[in-house]
Amino acid sequence: MTDRAPQPAGLPDARPVALLLPGQGSQHVRMAAGLHGVEPVFTDAVEEALAALAAPGPLGRRTTGLREDWLGSTDSAVVDHVTRSQPLLFAVDYALGRLVLDWGVRPVALLGHSIGEVAAAVLAGVFTLRDAAALVHDRVTRLADAPPGGMIAVAAAPEEIAPLLGDEVVVAALNATRQTVLAGLAGPLRAVTGDLRAAGFVVRPVAASTAFHSPALAPAMEGADDLIATLPVGDPAIPVVSGYTGRHLTPAEAKEPGFWSRQPLDPVLFRPALDALLDGRDLVLVEAGPGQGLSQLARRHPAVRSGRSAALPLLPASAGPPGADLAAVRAAAGRLRTGRADGPAGV
């Protein structure tokens, strides 16, 4: 474990740092696995998270095989399934956040997308890792039994595509001015996808086999408040900008079980949350998670396009050869250390 990334000795860049923690759709096979066993802080943190996720859940059931599928599976269908994508994204986001904190970076805010908000809540001290793992375990156990569905990203504003959606496909995320994510059960979503393409819209699938952030999941999440109500909740020690309200998470919201149990049903308001995060201040937005999806979205924001703020991913845009993860983290650490956060995107 001697090949770790250099630790930034302070931040010459005068701009403060905020962490972006990605969610469903950003996962890929062996995401961040190139750091395992090489970056000690990341390794310890991800193993701690995996152990918490593997502990017996509220119903006495264990999440088995999670570590083995993360490090060993090359089947994207395995990693995209809710029982793998959600807990692994939570573990990787949390561990990368811990790595950045170990560099001496003190974020002024955290912004998570989808399951990334649960990881942000742990880093901020709202939940302990063990309690958040229980929440994630209960959530994915429930959603594993949900009917097949999916998500698509459309290069359009919601109002442009609303006439084509019908009643069973809904807006699941507002990611950028002209990037809207839709979700629905498999049949209706397939039909809407065809209609959108026929109408000339650019559509791409999101890596999900579940209709996340749609009312279709309401039956599966019924009763989830009961577990969450038993979990101790602290006030955020680091401000969290919520992707579900588009503003700073209040202590009262954090203590409301329904706030967390509704997250698989409610749309993600990433662009409004990013507006709130960047309102009146210039930041370095460090993407602490797999891929570079949130960095790409952030670069569309006027504050980043103008150069006042910057977006800096920690990891490559997609799965790559051995060593790519470590090279990307080293490059990001170097940019934070030298103040070159506006350098080329990723490695």
XYZ file of C-alpha atoms in Angstrom, residues 88-294:
207
model
C -22.102 -0.407 -4.108
C -22.662 3.205 -5.147
C -23.292 4.067 -1.497
C -20.070 2.306 -0.418
C -17.880 3.780 -3.182
C -19.226 7.333 -2.765
C -18.703 7.149 0.983
C -15.153 5.788 0.648
C -14.141 8.398 -1.929
C -15.576 11.113 0.289
C -13.503 9.799 3.174
C -10.420 9.813 0.928
C -10.890 13.491 0.037
C -11.422 14.381 3.698
C -8.178 12.557 4.517
C -6.365 14.869 2.110
C -7.199 17.723 4.444
C -10.009 19.083 2.283
C -12.885 20.505 4.319
C -15.905 20.731 2.023
C -18.245 23.651 2.463
C -21.141 21.503 1.220
C -22.147 18.063 -0.041
C -24.586 17.405 -2.890
C -25.664 13.833 -3.576
C -27.650 12.547 -6.534
C -30.140 9.782 -5.660
C -28.391 7.206 -3.394
C -25.484 9.665 -3.241
C -27.555 11.741 -0.809
C -27.465 8.880 1.704
C -23.663 8.758 1.403
C -23.600 12.540 1.877
C -25.707 12.147 5.013
C -23.096 9.803 6.509
C -20.176 12.093 5.629
C -22.102 15.002 7.164
C -22.865 13.093 10.387
C -26.638 12.866 9.884
C -26.454 9.042 10.071
C -23.759 6.709 11.295
C -22.405 4.374 8.653
C -24.068 1.413 10.333
C -27.480 3.097 10.474
C -27.286 4.335 6.889
C -26.353 0.815 5.796
C -29.503 -0.469 7.508
C -31.527 2.126 5.600
C -29.901 1.109 2.293
C -30.344 -2.588 3.059
C -34.039 -2.123 3.780
C -34.511 0.028 0.668
C -32.898 -2.388 -1.772
C -34.634 -5.392 -0.199
C -37.952 -3.700 -0.853
C -37.078 -2.512 -4.348
C -35.760 -5.933 -5.390
C -39.374 -7.086 -5.508
C -40.606 -4.113 -7.551
C -41.882 -4.825 -11.080
C -39.348 -4.456 -13.935
C -38.833 -0.907 -15.110
C -36.148 1.475 -16.191
C -35.002 5.016 -16.884
C -34.057 7.081 -19.931
C -32.314 10.435 -20.362
C -33.799 12.833 -22.899
C -32.074 15.896 -24.338
C -35.032 18.182 -23.710
C -36.743 20.289 -21.077
C -39.666 18.636 -19.259
C -42.271 20.862 -20.867
C -41.115 19.865 -24.357
C -41.764 16.177 -23.803
C -44.706 16.304 -21.397
C -47.347 15.690 -24.136
C -45.692 12.361 -25.006
C -45.443 10.879 -21.511
C -48.923 9.637 -20.679
C -49.804 8.651 -17.131
C -47.275 5.880 -16.421
C -43.953 7.512 -17.308
C -42.814 10.423 -15.141
C -39.985 12.901 -14.790
C -37.465 11.212 -12.497
C -34.681 13.796 -12.521
C -34.001 17.344 -13.649
C -30.275 17.117 -14.332
C -29.624 20.144 -16.527
C -31.515 22.802 -18.441
C -32.046 20.379 -21.306
C -31.461 16.989 -19.757
C -34.476 15.287 -18.251
C -34.546 11.730 -16.932
C -37.770 9.726 -17.214
C -38.779 6.565 -15.360
C -41.539 4.025 -15.663
C -42.388 0.358 -15.769
C -40.874 -1.576 -18.651
C -43.806 -1.622 -21.088
C -44.914 2.021 -20.830
C -41.302 3.243 -20.813
C -40.526 1.275 -23.971
C -43.552 2.799 -25.721
C -42.656 6.365 -24.649
C -39.041 5.836 -25.743
C -40.258 4.914 -29.213
C -42.574 7.922 -29.385
C -39.813 10.306 -28.294
C -37.372 9.003 -30.882
C -40.024 9.172 -33.574
C -40.586 12.810 -32.612
C -36.874 13.538 -33.092
C -35.681 13.664 -29.494
C -32.284 12.257 -28.541
C -32.834 9.484 -25.994
C -30.357 7.239 -24.220
C -30.996 4.507 -21.664
C -29.881 4.933 -18.064
C -28.290 1.899 -16.412
C -31.243 0.820 -14.270
C -33.667 -2.096 -14.267
C -35.957 -0.367 -11.758
C -38.227 2.666 -12.233
C -36.350 4.794 -9.686
C -37.888 8.104 -8.640
C -41.379 7.248 -9.803
C -44.679 6.488 -8.053
C -44.478 2.963 -9.500
C -42.290 2.111 -6.485
C -44.797 3.304 -3.878
C -46.137 -0.178 -3.044
C -42.614 -1.493 -2.477
C -41.707 1.374 -0.139
C -44.862 1.192 1.958
C -43.895 0.870 5.627
C -40.266 1.972 5.147
C -40.843 4.812 7.624
C -40.995 2.290 10.471
C -37.310 1.364 10.260
C -36.087 4.881 9.558
C -37.963 6.221 12.585
C -35.787 4.013 14.822
C -32.498 5.456 13.531
C -30.756 8.212 15.514
C -30.319 11.360 13.413
C -27.751 14.108 13.953
C -27.616 17.661 12.652
C -25.461 18.017 9.507
C -21.905 18.924 10.525
C -21.230 19.711 6.856
C -24.058 21.466 4.988
C -25.949 19.137 2.648
C -27.714 20.556 -0.400
C -30.551 18.135 -1.031
C -31.256 16.835 -4.488
C -34.854 16.285 -3.422
C -35.696 19.831 -2.323
C -33.194 21.843 -4.349
C -31.996 23.652 -1.216
C -30.025 23.074 1.966
C -31.168 20.144 4.073
C -32.599 21.378 7.361
C -32.217 19.497 10.660
C -35.997 19.080 10.761
C -36.046 17.474 7.307
C -33.174 15.161 8.241
C -35.150 13.933 11.242
C -38.312 13.243 9.220
C -38.501 9.502 8.308
C -40.686 10.256 5.312
C -38.008 12.484 3.815
C -35.769 9.435 3.374
C -38.440 6.835 2.608
C -39.853 8.967 -0.251
C -36.525 9.317 -2.033
C -36.996 6.309 -4.338
C -40.362 7.828 -5.362
C -39.525 11.540 -5.625
C -37.742 13.206 -8.555
C -34.117 14.270 -8.186
C -33.792 18.046 -8.607
C -30.077 18.124 -9.360
C -30.038 21.298 -11.446
C -32.023 23.350 -8.881
C -29.777 21.956 -6.137
C -26.674 22.905 -8.135
C -28.107 26.407 -8.581
C -28.524 26.650 -4.800
C -25.021 25.312 -4.191
C -23.391 27.815 -6.558
C -25.570 30.784 -5.652
C -23.277 33.669 -4.770
C -20.063 31.668 -4.414
C -17.334 30.159 -6.561
C -16.440 26.540 -5.819
C -14.361 23.603 -6.923
C -16.930 20.822 -7.400
C -15.163 17.517 -6.724
C -17.077 14.486 -8.010
C -16.504 11.767 -5.418
C -17.947 8.735 -7.152
C -17.685 6.573 -10.256
C -17.730 8.142 -13.705
C -17.867 11.813 -14.567
C -21.603 12.288 -15.093
C -22.116 14.952 -12.441
